[in-house]
mmCIF file of C-alpha atoms and ligand atoms in Angstrom:
data_model
loop_
_atom_site.group_PDB
_atom_site.id
_atom_site.type_symbol
_atom_site.label_atom_id
_atom_site.label_comp_id
_atom_site.label_asym_id
_atom_site.label_seq_id
_atom_site.Cartn_x
_atom_site.Cartn_y
_atom_site.Cartn_z
ATOM 1 C CA MET A 630 -37.583 37.944 65.181
ATOM 2 C CA SER A 631 -35.681 38.586 61.956
ATOM 3 C CA PHE A 632 -34.115 41.971 61.198
ATOM 4 C CA SER A 633 -34.642 45.380 59.641
ATOM 5 C CA ILE A 634 -32.240 47.061 57.248
ATOM 6 C CA LEU A 635 -31.051 50.224 59.007
ATOM 7 C CA GLY A 636 -28.712 51.605 56.349
ATOM 8 C CA THR A 637 -26.960 50.914 53.061
ATOM 9 C CA GLY A 638 -23.900 52.157 51.191
ATOM 10 C CA LYS A 639 -21.972 51.475 48.005
ATOM 11 C CA ALA A 640 -18.471 51.995 46.633
ATOM 12 C CA VAL A 641 -17.337 51.651 43.042
ATOM 13 C CA PRO A 642 -13.959 52.373 41.457
ATOM 14 C CA ALA A 643 -13.505 55.793 39.811
ATOM 15 C CA TYR A 644 -12.532 54.489 36.374
ATOM 16 C CA VAL A 645 -15.514 54.020 34.035
ATOM 17 C CA MET A 646 -14.935 51.835 30.982
ATOM 18 C CA THR A 647 -17.411 52.374 28.134
ATOM 19 C CA ASN A 648 -18.430 49.843 25.493
ATOM 20 C CA ASP A 649 -16.564 51.923 22.913
ATOM 21 C CA GLU A 650 -13.345 51.587 24.892
ATOM 22 C CA LEU A 651 -13.886 47.825 25.187
ATOM 23 C CA SER A 652 -14.326 47.699 21.406
ATOM 24 C CA THR A 653 -10.680 48.732 21.058
ATOM 25 C CA MET A 654 -9.611 45.647 23.064
ATOM 26 C CA VAL A 655 -11.831 42.846 21.674
ATOM 27 C CA GLU A 656 -13.988 42.466 18.555
ATOM 28 C CA THR A 657 -17.252 43.878 19.859
ATOM 29 C CA ASN A 658 -19.296 47.048 19.606
ATOM 30 C CA ASP A 659 -21.611 49.238 21.665
ATOM 31 C CA GLU A 660 -24.701 48.141 19.750
ATOM 32 C CA TRP A 661 -24.116 44.388 20.350
ATOM 33 C CA ILE A 662 -23.426 44.876 24.052
ATOM 34 C CA ARG A 663 -26.408 47.172 24.612
ATOM 35 C CA THR A 664 -28.957 45.079 22.716
ATOM 36 C CA ARG A 665 -27.789 41.702 24.098
ATOM 37 C CA THR A 666 -27.154 42.798 27.684
ATOM 38 C CA GLY A 667 -28.338 46.375 28.380
ATOM 39 C CA ILE A 668 -24.838 47.282 29.581
ATOM 40 C CA GLY A 669 -23.364 50.640 28.538
ATOM 41 C CA GLU A 670 -20.416 50.999 30.916
ATOM 42 C CA ARG A 671 -18.814 49.445 33.975
ATOM 43 C CA HIS A 672 -16.450 50.545 36.777
ATOM 44 C CA ILE A 673 -13.040 48.883 36.845
ATOM 45 C CA CYS A 674 -10.454 48.925 39.669
ATOM 46 C CA LYS A 675 -7.168 50.622 38.894
ATOM 47 C CA SER A 676 -5.761 52.103 42.100
ATOM 48 C CA GLU A 677 -8.539 50.963 44.456
ATOM 49 C CA THR A 678 -8.046 47.759 46.439
ATOM 50 C CA ILE A 679 -10.806 45.338 47.397
ATOM 51 C CA THR A 680 -10.389 46.303 51.048
ATOM 52 C CA GLU A 681 -10.605 50.036 50.318
ATOM 53 C CA LEU A 682 -13.899 49.618 48.461
ATOM 54 C CA CYS A 683 -15.309 47.337 51.171
ATOM 55 C CA VAL A 684 -14.400 49.870 53.862
ATOM 56 C CA GLU A 685 -15.891 52.786 51.903
ATOM 57 C CA ALA A 686 -19.180 50.902 51.403
ATOM 58 C CA ALA A 687 -19.208 49.767 55.056
ATOM 59 C CA ASN A 688 -18.591 53.262 56.443
ATOM 60 C CA LYS A 689 -21.344 54.745 54.245
ATOM 61 C CA ALA A 690 -23.818 52.076 55.399
ATOM 62 C CA LEU A 691 -22.866 52.616 59.064
ATOM 63 C CA GLU A 692 -23.346 56.364 58.680
ATOM 64 C CA ASP A 693 -26.683 55.858 56.903
ATOM 65 C CA ALA A 694 -27.784 53.564 59.744
ATOM 66 C CA GLY A 695 -26.452 55.775 62.546
ATOM 67 C CA VAL A 696 -24.519 52.809 63.930
ATOM 68 C CA THR A 697 -20.891 52.870 65.118
ATOM 69 C CA PRO A 698 -18.352 50.095 64.397
ATOM 70 C CA ALA A 699 -18.150 49.416 68.153
ATOM 71 C CA GLU A 700 -21.860 48.480 68.181
ATOM 72 C CA LEU A 701 -21.446 45.715 65.565
ATOM 73 C CA ASP A 702 -21.875 42.117 66.768
ATOM 74 C CA LEU A 703 -21.017 40.423 63.467
ATOM 75 C CA ILE A 704 -19.534 41.197 60.037
ATOM 76 C CA ILE A 705 -20.266 38.953 57.056
ATOM 77 C CA CYS A 706 -18.522 39.621 53.772
ATOM 78 C CA SER A 707 -19.901 37.936 50.661
ATOM 79 C CA THR A 708 -17.226 37.608 48.019
ATOM 80 C CA MET A 709 -15.833 35.019 45.612
ATOM 81 C CA ARG A 710 -12.307 36.166 46.330
ATOM 82 C CA GLY A 711 -11.138 38.636 48.948
ATOM 83 C CA GLU A 712 -7.788 40.382 49.097
ATOM 84 C CA ASN A 713 -6.116 37.363 50.715
ATOM 85 C CA VAL A 714 -6.816 33.653 51.197
ATOM 86 C CA THR A 715 -6.505 34.460 54.878
ATOM 87 C CA PRO A 716 -7.309 36.717 56.716
ATOM 88 C CA SER A 717 -10.856 36.686 55.412
ATOM 89 C CA GLN A 718 -12.180 39.854 53.817
ATOM 90 C CA GLY A 719 -14.593 40.128 56.752
ATOM 91 C CA CYS A 720 -11.618 40.282 59.147
ATOM 92 C CA MET A 721 -9.899 42.910 56.969
ATOM 93 C CA ILE A 722 -13.049 45.054 57.091
ATOM 94 C CA GLN A 723 -13.304 44.571 60.863
ATOM 95 C CA LYS A 724 -9.673 45.751 61.289
ATOM 96 C CA GLU A 725 -9.994 48.779 58.992
ATOM 97 C CA ILE A 726 -13.293 50.151 60.358
ATOM 98 C CA GLY A 727 -12.202 49.542 63.968
ATOM 99 C CA ALA A 728 -14.829 46.987 64.978
ATOM 100 C CA THR A 729 -14.163 44.153 67.445
ATOM 101 C CA CYS A 730 -16.859 41.596 66.579
ATOM 102 C CA ALA A 731 -16.702 38.198 64.863
ATOM 103 C CA ALA A 732 -16.192 38.317 61.100
ATOM 104 C CA PHE A 733 -16.095 35.835 58.244
ATOM 105 C CA ASP A 734 -16.686 35.422 54.494
ATOM 106 C CA VAL A 735 -19.332 33.577 52.529
ATOM 107 C CA ASN A 736 -18.951 32.583 48.870
ATOM 108 C CA ALA A 737 -22.184 32.066 46.951
ATOM 109 C CA ALA A 738 -21.042 34.061 43.878
ATOM 110 C CA CYS A 739 -23.709 36.529 42.689
ATOM 111 C CA SER A 740 -26.233 35.222 45.253
ATOM 112 C CA GLY A 741 -23.833 36.059 48.107
ATOM 113 C CA PHE A 742 -25.734 39.030 49.544
ATOM 114 C CA ILE A 743 -28.946 37.018 49.934
ATOM 115 C CA TYR A 744 -27.046 34.056 51.400
ATOM 116 C CA ALA A 745 -25.495 36.500 53.899
ATOM 117 C CA LEU A 746 -28.934 37.903 54.799
ATOM 118 C CA ASP A 747 -30.185 34.387 55.560
ATOM 119 C CA ILE A 748 -27.146 33.616 57.716
ATOM 120 C CA ALA A 749 -27.657 36.899 59.574
ATOM 121 C CA ALA A 750 -31.340 36.040 60.099
ATOM 122 C CA GLY A 751 -30.213 32.893 61.959
ATOM 123 C CA PHE A 752 -27.993 34.944 64.295
ATOM 124 C CA PHE A 753 -30.896 37.333 64.999
ATOM 125 C CA ALA A 754 -33.310 34.428 65.575
ATOM 126 C CA ARG A 755 -30.915 32.949 68.159
ATOM 127 C CA LYS A 756 -30.644 36.418 69.764
ATOM 128 C CA LYS A 757 -26.869 36.325 69.340
ATOM 129 C CA VAL A 758 -26.681 39.755 67.682
ATOM 130 C CA LYS A 759 -28.262 43.202 67.716
ATOM 131 C CA LYS A 760 -26.344 44.826 64.862
ATOM 132 C CA VAL A 761 -24.834 43.091 61.819
ATOM 133 C CA LEU A 762 -22.814 44.501 58.920
ATOM 134 C CA ILE A 763 -22.964 42.734 55.566
ATOM 135 C CA VAL A 764 -20.490 43.796 52.885
ATOM 136 C CA SER A 765 -20.712 42.304 49.387
ATOM 137 C CA MET A 766 -17.742 42.864 47.122
ATOM 138 C CA ASP A 767 -16.436 41.305 43.965
ATOM 139 C CA ASN A 768 -13.510 42.363 41.823
ATOM 140 C CA LEU A 769 -14.285 40.463 38.614
ATOM 141 C CA SER A 770 -11.896 42.546 36.505
ATOM 142 C CA ASN A 771 -8.944 40.636 37.919
ATOM 143 C CA ILE A 772 -10.470 37.226 37.165
ATOM 144 C CA ILE A 773 -11.986 37.648 33.718
ATOM 145 C CA ASP A 774 -10.264 36.847 30.458
ATOM 146 C CA TRP A 775 -9.870 40.255 28.782
ATOM 147 C CA THR A 776 -9.379 38.535 25.406
ATOM 148 C CA ASP A 777 -12.735 36.674 25.591
ATOM 149 C CA ARG A 778 -15.454 38.952 24.196
ATOM 150 C CA SER A 779 -18.230 36.610 25.297
ATOM 151 C CA THR A 780 -17.461 37.279 28.983
ATOM 152 C CA CYS A 781 -15.295 40.404 29.415
ATOM 153 C CA VAL A 782 -18.075 42.754 28.286
ATOM 154 C CA LEU A 783 -20.442 41.560 31.000
ATOM 155 C CA PHE A 784 -18.758 42.352 34.315
ATOM 156 C CA GLY A 785 -17.722 45.296 36.461
ATOM 157 C CA ASP A 786 -16.230 45.885 39.915
ATOM 158 C CA GLY A 787 -17.986 47.212 42.984
ATOM 159 C CA GLY A 788 -19.004 46.754 46.569
ATOM 160 C CA ALA A 789 -22.018 47.527 48.733
ATOM 161 C CA ALA A 790 -23.017 47.138 52.354
ATOM 162 C CA ALA A 791 -26.061 46.931 54.577
ATOM 163 C CA VAL A 792 -26.385 47.357 58.347
ATOM 164 C CA LEU A 793 -29.056 45.191 59.958
ATOM 165 C CA GLY A 794 -30.713 45.701 63.325
ATOM 166 C CA GLU A 795 -33.369 43.817 65.312
ATOM 167 C CA GLY A 796 -36.773 43.880 63.627
ATOM 168 C CA ASP A 797 -39.374 41.872 61.751
ATOM 169 C CA ASP A 798 -38.881 43.015 58.172
ATOM 170 C CA LEU A 799 -37.599 39.778 56.622
ATOM 171 C CA LEU A 800 -40.800 38.053 55.517
ATOM 172 C CA SER A 801 -39.305 35.087 53.643
ATOM 173 C CA ILE A 802 -36.017 33.927 52.211
ATOM 174 C CA HIS A 803 -35.183 30.958 50.022
ATOM 175 C CA LEU A 804 -31.754 29.711 48.916
ATOM 176 C CA THR A 805 -30.938 27.040 46.340
ATOM 177 C CA ALA A 806 -27.796 25.419 44.949
ATOM 178 C CA VAL A 807 -27.248 22.986 42.089
ATOM 179 C CA GLY A 808 -23.601 21.917 42.031
ATOM 180 C CA ASN A 809 -22.402 22.676 38.499
ATOM 181 C CA ASP A 810 -18.884 23.610 37.377
ATOM 182 C CA ALA A 811 -19.687 23.509 33.654
ATOM 183 C CA ALA A 812 -21.912 26.605 33.496
ATOM 184 C CA ILE A 813 -19.655 28.997 35.452
ATOM 185 C CA ARG A 814 -16.207 28.276 36.843
ATOM 186 C CA ILE A 815 -13.197 30.273 37.956
ATOM 187 C CA PRO A 816 -10.222 28.056 38.892
ATOM 188 C CA HIS A 817 -7.806 29.135 41.654
ATOM 189 C CA GLY A 818 -4.925 29.195 39.227
ATOM 190 C CA THR A 819 -1.938 28.703 41.516
ATOM 191 C CA ASN A 820 -0.645 25.703 43.382
ATOM 192 C CA SER A 821 2.643 25.937 45.231
ATOM 193 C CA SER A 822 2.947 22.202 45.852
ATOM 194 C CA PRO A 823 5.861 20.477 44.063
ATOM 195 C CA PHE A 824 3.951 17.184 44.533
ATOM 196 C CA TYR A 825 0.665 18.105 42.818
ATOM 197 C CA GLU A 826 0.162 16.109 39.614
ATOM 198 C CA HIS A 827 -2.472 18.186 37.785
ATOM 199 C CA GLU A 828 -1.843 20.998 35.346
ATOM 200 C CA GLU A 829 -2.391 24.545 36.527
ATOM 201 C CA GLU A 830 -5.160 26.539 34.880
ATOM 202 C CA ARG A 831 -5.365 30.300 34.475
ATOM 203 C CA ALA A 832 -7.549 31.910 37.120
ATOM 204 C CA VAL A 833 -10.100 33.302 34.668
ATOM 205 C CA LEU A 834 -13.856 33.003 34.366
ATOM 206 C CA HIS A 835 -15.245 30.298 32.088
ATOM 207 C CA MET A 836 -18.942 30.521 31.312
ATOM 208 C CA ALA A 837 -21.478 28.755 29.123
ATOM 209 C CA GLY A 838 -23.517 31.935 28.562
ATOM 210 C CA ASN A 839 -26.584 30.340 26.981
ATOM 211 C CA GLU A 840 -26.875 27.698 29.715
ATOM 212 C CA VAL A 841 -26.626 30.350 32.425
ATOM 213 C CA TYR A 842 -29.174 32.492 30.575
ATOM 214 C CA LYS A 843 -31.781 29.705 30.589
ATOM 215 C CA PHE A 844 -31.071 28.889 34.223
ATOM 216 C CA ALA A 845 -31.267 32.563 35.200
ATOM 217 C CA THR A 846 -34.587 33.425 33.561
ATOM 218 C CA ALA A 847 -36.301 30.435 35.176
ATOM 219 C CA ALA A 848 -34.536 30.941 38.516
ATOM 220 C CA MET A 849 -35.536 34.569 38.811
ATOM 221 C CA ALA A 850 -39.248 34.057 38.160
ATOM 222 C CA ASN A 851 -39.465 30.830 40.208
ATOM 223 C CA GLY A 852 -37.445 32.291 43.080
ATOM 224 C CA ILE A 853 -39.667 35.357 43.390
ATOM 225 C CA LYS A 854 -42.863 33.248 43.136
ATOM 226 C CA ARG A 855 -41.662 30.939 45.894
ATOM 227 C CA ALA A 856 -40.531 33.762 48.191
ATOM 228 C CA VAL A 857 -43.878 35.560 47.702
ATOM 229 C CA ASP A 858 -45.763 32.325 48.570
ATOM 230 C CA GLU A 859 -43.634 31.705 51.651
ATOM 231 C CA ALA A 860 -44.296 35.258 52.832
ATOM 232 C CA GLY A 861 -48.050 34.582 52.539
ATOM 233 C CA LEU A 862 -48.420 37.385 49.976
ATOM 234 C CA GLN A 863 -49.566 37.817 46.370
ATOM 235 C CA GLN A 864 -47.267 39.027 43.591
ATOM 236 C CA SER A 865 -49.447 42.155 43.384
ATOM 237 C CA ASN A 866 -48.291 43.012 46.942
ATOM 238 C CA VAL A 867 -44.692 43.470 45.732
ATOM 239 C CA ASP A 868 -43.944 47.194 45.365
ATOM 240 C CA VAL A 869 -40.316 46.995 44.241
ATOM 241 C CA VAL A 870 -38.209 44.214 42.723
ATOM 242 C CA ILE A 871 -34.438 44.397 43.128
ATOM 243 C CA PRO A 872 -33.157 41.788 40.675
ATOM 244 C CA HIS A 873 -29.570 40.676 40.113
ATOM 245 C CA GLN A 874 -28.193 43.032 37.453
ATOM 246 C CA ALA A 875 -26.614 40.604 34.993
ATOM 247 C CA ASN A 876 -28.488 41.232 31.758
ATOM 248 C CA ILE A 877 -31.534 43.424 31.066
ATOM 249 C CA ARG A 878 -33.004 40.650 28.865
ATOM 250 C CA ILE A 879 -32.965 38.243 31.827
ATOM 251 C CA ILE A 880 -34.808 40.834 33.930
ATOM 252 C CA ASN A 881 -37.345 41.518 31.141
ATOM 253 C CA THR A 882 -38.029 37.799 30.596
ATOM 254 C CA ALA A 883 -38.468 37.199 34.329
ATOM 255 C CA ALA A 884 -40.854 40.168 34.511
ATOM 256 C CA LYS A 885 -42.965 38.702 31.687
ATOM 257 C CA ASN A 886 -43.318 35.464 33.691
ATOM 258 C CA LEU A 887 -44.485 37.262 36.825
ATOM 259 C CA ASP A 888 -47.616 39.243 37.678
ATOM 260 C CA ILE A 889 -45.551 42.224 38.784
ATOM 261 C CA PRO A 890 -45.538 45.314 36.510
ATOM 262 C CA ARG A 891 -42.166 45.835 34.782
ATOM 263 C CA GLU A 892 -41.919 49.415 36.092
ATOM 264 C CA ARG A 893 -41.570 48.053 39.643
ATOM 265 C CA PHE A 894 -38.198 46.461 38.713
ATOM 266 C CA PHE A 895 -35.200 48.611 39.676
ATOM 267 C CA CYS A 896 -32.480 48.398 37.000
ATOM 268 C CA ASN A 897 -29.007 49.934 36.897
ATOM 269 C CA VAL A 898 -27.156 47.282 34.836
ATOM 270 C CA GLU A 899 -26.535 49.933 32.161
ATOM 271 C CA HIS A 900 -24.026 51.731 34.403
ATOM 272 C CA TYR A 901 -22.345 48.894 36.318
ATOM 273 C CA GLY A 902 -22.574 45.638 34.334
ATOM 274 C CA ASN A 903 -22.674 42.532 36.476
ATOM 275 C CA THR A 904 -20.892 43.229 39.777
ATOM 276 C CA SER A 905 -21.574 39.729 41.117
ATOM 277 C CA SER A 906 -22.515 39.677 44.799
ATOM 278 C CA ALA A 907 -22.451 43.502 44.964
ATOM 279 C CA SER A 908 -25.113 43.764 42.265
ATOM 280 C CA VAL A 909 -28.246 43.411 44.431
ATOM 281 C CA PRO A 910 -27.009 45.607 47.328
ATOM 282 C CA ILE A 911 -25.706 48.337 44.961
ATOM 283 C CA ALA A 912 -29.184 48.372 43.386
ATOM 284 C CA LEU A 913 -30.819 48.372 46.842
ATOM 285 C CA ASP A 914 -28.700 51.360 47.917
ATOM 286 C CA GLU A 915 -29.524 53.294 44.735
ATOM 287 C CA ALA A 916 -33.232 52.404 44.919
ATOM 288 C CA SER A 917 -33.305 53.650 48.509
ATOM 289 C CA LYS A 918 -31.354 56.868 47.962
ATOM 290 C CA SER A 919 -33.110 57.805 44.699
ATOM 291 C CA GLY A 920 -36.580 57.553 46.263
ATOM 292 C CA PHE A 921 -37.568 54.552 44.083
ATOM 293 C CA LEU A 922 -38.036 52.699 47.350
ATOM 294 C CA LYS A 923 -40.416 54.156 49.929
ATOM 295 C CA LYS A 924 -41.028 53.469 53.598
ATOM 296 C CA GLY A 925 -43.450 50.554 53.976
ATOM 297 C CA ASP A 926 -42.709 49.072 50.526
ATOM 298 C CA ILE A 927 -42.589 45.308 50.082
ATOM 299 C CA ILE A 928 -39.380 44.400 48.231
ATOM 300 C CA ALA A 929 -38.574 41.200 46.353
ATOM 301 C CA MET A 930 -34.851 40.585 45.843
ATOM 302 C CA CYS A 931 -33.542 37.795 43.661
ATOM 303 C CA ALA A 932 -30.064 36.726 42.548
ATOM 304 C CA PHE A 933 -28.454 33.811 40.701
ATOM 305 C CA GLY A 934 -24.904 32.900 39.877
ATOM 306 C CA GLY A 935 -21.946 30.551 40.087
ATOM 307 C CA GLY A 936 -22.525 27.379 42.009
ATOM 308 C CA LEU A 937 -25.097 27.410 40.545
ATOM 309 C CA THR A 938 -26.794 29.280 43.361
ATOM 310 C CA THR A 939 -29.938 31.343 43.750
ATOM 311 C CA GLY A 940 -31.304 33.452 46.554
ATOM 312 C CA SER A 941 -34.716 35.117 46.774
ATOM 313 C CA CYS A 942 -36.320 37.050 49.575
ATOM 314 C CA ILE A 943 -39.206 39.286 50.525
ATOM 315 C CA LEU A 944 -38.514 42.203 52.839
ATOM 316 C CA ARG A 945 -40.460 45.119 54.222
ATOM 317 C CA TRP A 946 -38.607 48.437 53.884
ATOM 318 C CA SER A 947 -39.170 50.401 57.067
ATOM 319 C CA LYS A 948 -36.420 52.959 56.658
ATOM 320 C CA ASP A 949 -37.410 56.642 56.139
HETATM 321 O O1 LIG B 1026 -24.267 36.298 37.331
HETATM 322 C C1 LIG B 1026 -24.414 35.287 36.368
HETATM 323 C C2 LIG B 1026 -23.434 35.536 35.268
HETATM 324 N N1 LIG B 1026 -23.778 35.214 33.949
HETATM 325 C C3 LIG B 1026 -24.835 35.627 33.218
HETATM 326 O O2 LIG B 1026 -25.767 36.221 33.666
HETATM 327 C C4 LIG B 1026 -24.779 35.321 31.731
HETATM 328 C C5 LIG B 1026 -26.088 34.868 31.174
HETATM 329 N N2 LIG B 1026 -26.018 34.829 29.715
HETATM 330 C C6 LIG B 1026 -26.151 35.917 28.937
HETATM 331 O O3 LIG B 1026 -26.373 37.008 29.441
HETATM 332 C C7 LIG B 1026 -26.077 35.771 27.445
HETATM 333 O O4 LIG B 1026 -26.101 34.394 27.109
HETATM 334 C C8 LIG B 1026 -24.804 36.429 26.816
HETATM 335 C C9 LIG B 1026 -24.904 37.951 26.938
HETATM 336 C C10 LIG B 1026 -23.565 35.935 27.512
HETATM 337 C C11 LIG B 1026 -24.708 36.091 25.343
HETATM 338 O O5 LIG B 1026 -25.861 36.560 24.653
HETATM 339 P P1 LIG B 1026 -26.577 35.679 23.557
HETATM 340 O O6 LIG B 1026 -27.659 36.471 22.962
HETATM 341 O O7 LIG B 1026 -26.925 34.368 24.227
HETATM 342 O O8 LIG B 1026 -25.448 35.496 22.462
HETATM 343 P P2 LIG B 1026 -24.721 34.166 21.976
HETATM 344 O O9 LIG B 1026 -23.779 33.665 23.017
HETATM 345 O O10 LIG B 1026 -25.747 33.221 21.438
HETATM 346 O O11 LIG B 1026 -23.868 34.731 20.766
HETATM 347 C C12 LIG B 1026 -24.484 35.286 19.598
HETATM 348 C C13 LIG B 1026 -23.398 35.778 18.654
HETATM 349 C C14 LIG B 1026 -22.283 34.744 18.413
HETATM 350 O O12 LIG B 1026 -21.891 34.871 17.066
HETATM 351 P P3 LIG B 1026 -22.412 33.806 15.956
HETATM 352 O O13 LIG B 1026 -21.947 32.467 16.462
HETATM 353 O O14 LIG B 1026 -23.921 33.934 15.968
HETATM 354 O O15 LIG B 1026 -21.757 34.269 14.713
HETATM 355 C C15 LIG B 1026 -21.161 35.237 19.301
HETATM 356 O O16 LIG B 1026 -19.881 34.856 18.814
HETATM 357 O O17 LIG B 1026 -22.754 36.923 19.212
HETATM 358 C C16 LIG B 1026 -21.325 36.733 19.217
HETATM 359 N N3 LIG B 1026 -20.771 37.446 20.354
HETATM 360 C C17 LIG B 1026 -20.419 38.744 20.300
HETATM 361 N N4 LIG B 1026 -20.444 39.640 19.284
HETATM 362 C C18 LIG B 1026 -20.033 40.889 19.578
HETATM 363 C C19 LIG B 1026 -20.561 36.978 21.614
HETATM 364 N N5 LIG B 1026 -20.071 37.962 22.385
HETATM 365 C C20 LIG B 1026 -19.970 39.077 21.595
HETATM 366 C C21 LIG B 1026 -19.546 40.379 21.818
HETATM 367 N N6 LIG B 1026 -19.593 41.250 20.787
HETATM 368 N N7 LIG B 1026 -19.118 40.813 23.017
#
């Protein structure tokens, strides 16, 4: 037994920042950002808190699934940084939606949603749960360097959720990690200890873009190939690919290295930028609600990110 996805939901901040607006803050322009990344705009938190967006996404997914908070047996939140160090973001979601089940966070950066799916699959396999809520949320705008044009143009804020129930729709899932703090790193930034002997660093994202690009293009194609093999399928059996929305060129290169037609890849990076662990579930929610995804479709999902981590999986979509 694995699980079926019963419902999805997303929540993004109201404020939309265009490339032209960004060009007034750093030396960049719409043409560079669009041709190098495919990004046209991103949503940025102003008044919204992390918890508010998580709760909005969670409530939409619960409604879509027809499941009440009281029915939940587990909440997993994938995030690099929740509202507080403790309580976990999972516990904050549990409190706000009025659930009573166990709750915790998982940090696998942009691969967080797929890591959370695999963890949930273990709970289902052990028959410990009947209904699980996964919420993936990252608020990159408060941890990027807004003076660094090579990174600040890439990211946006957002959250998304999925409700899982008992079923057999997870056909394969594969996680990887290669410990590497040179390609992507965000330091904590504060240390209250008067005894600590190291210098404090600003809590902003540092990234070696070209290194991550090479890693990502290989990771996406290899991850999907491996997940397809483990599911006992052929690439031609994949109806829809939901890739991590980091850069349209990464998606296009991965598509060229796979035997899956490019038009089967769902892409919304133009409107959100890279929303880290929310990227795959936001795309899943939009693919489902727009009709791109149909009942019975075989989906390949693939993400990569800080860690460096990757997650790939093959799922059957049995929702109407
Ligand atoms: O979830 C995982 C997160 N990370 C990623 O997915 C990032 C993966 N990497 C990438 O997507 C790409 O490497 C970037 C979009 C970050 C960079 O694209 P690129 O085509 O590899 O550009 P580059 O870093 O080689 O820079 C090319 C030029 C440089 O100028 P010179 O040295 O050729 O004169 C940069 O200084 O573009 C310049 N540049 C910019 N120009 C205008 C860098 N950022 C900008 C900018 N606007 N925002």
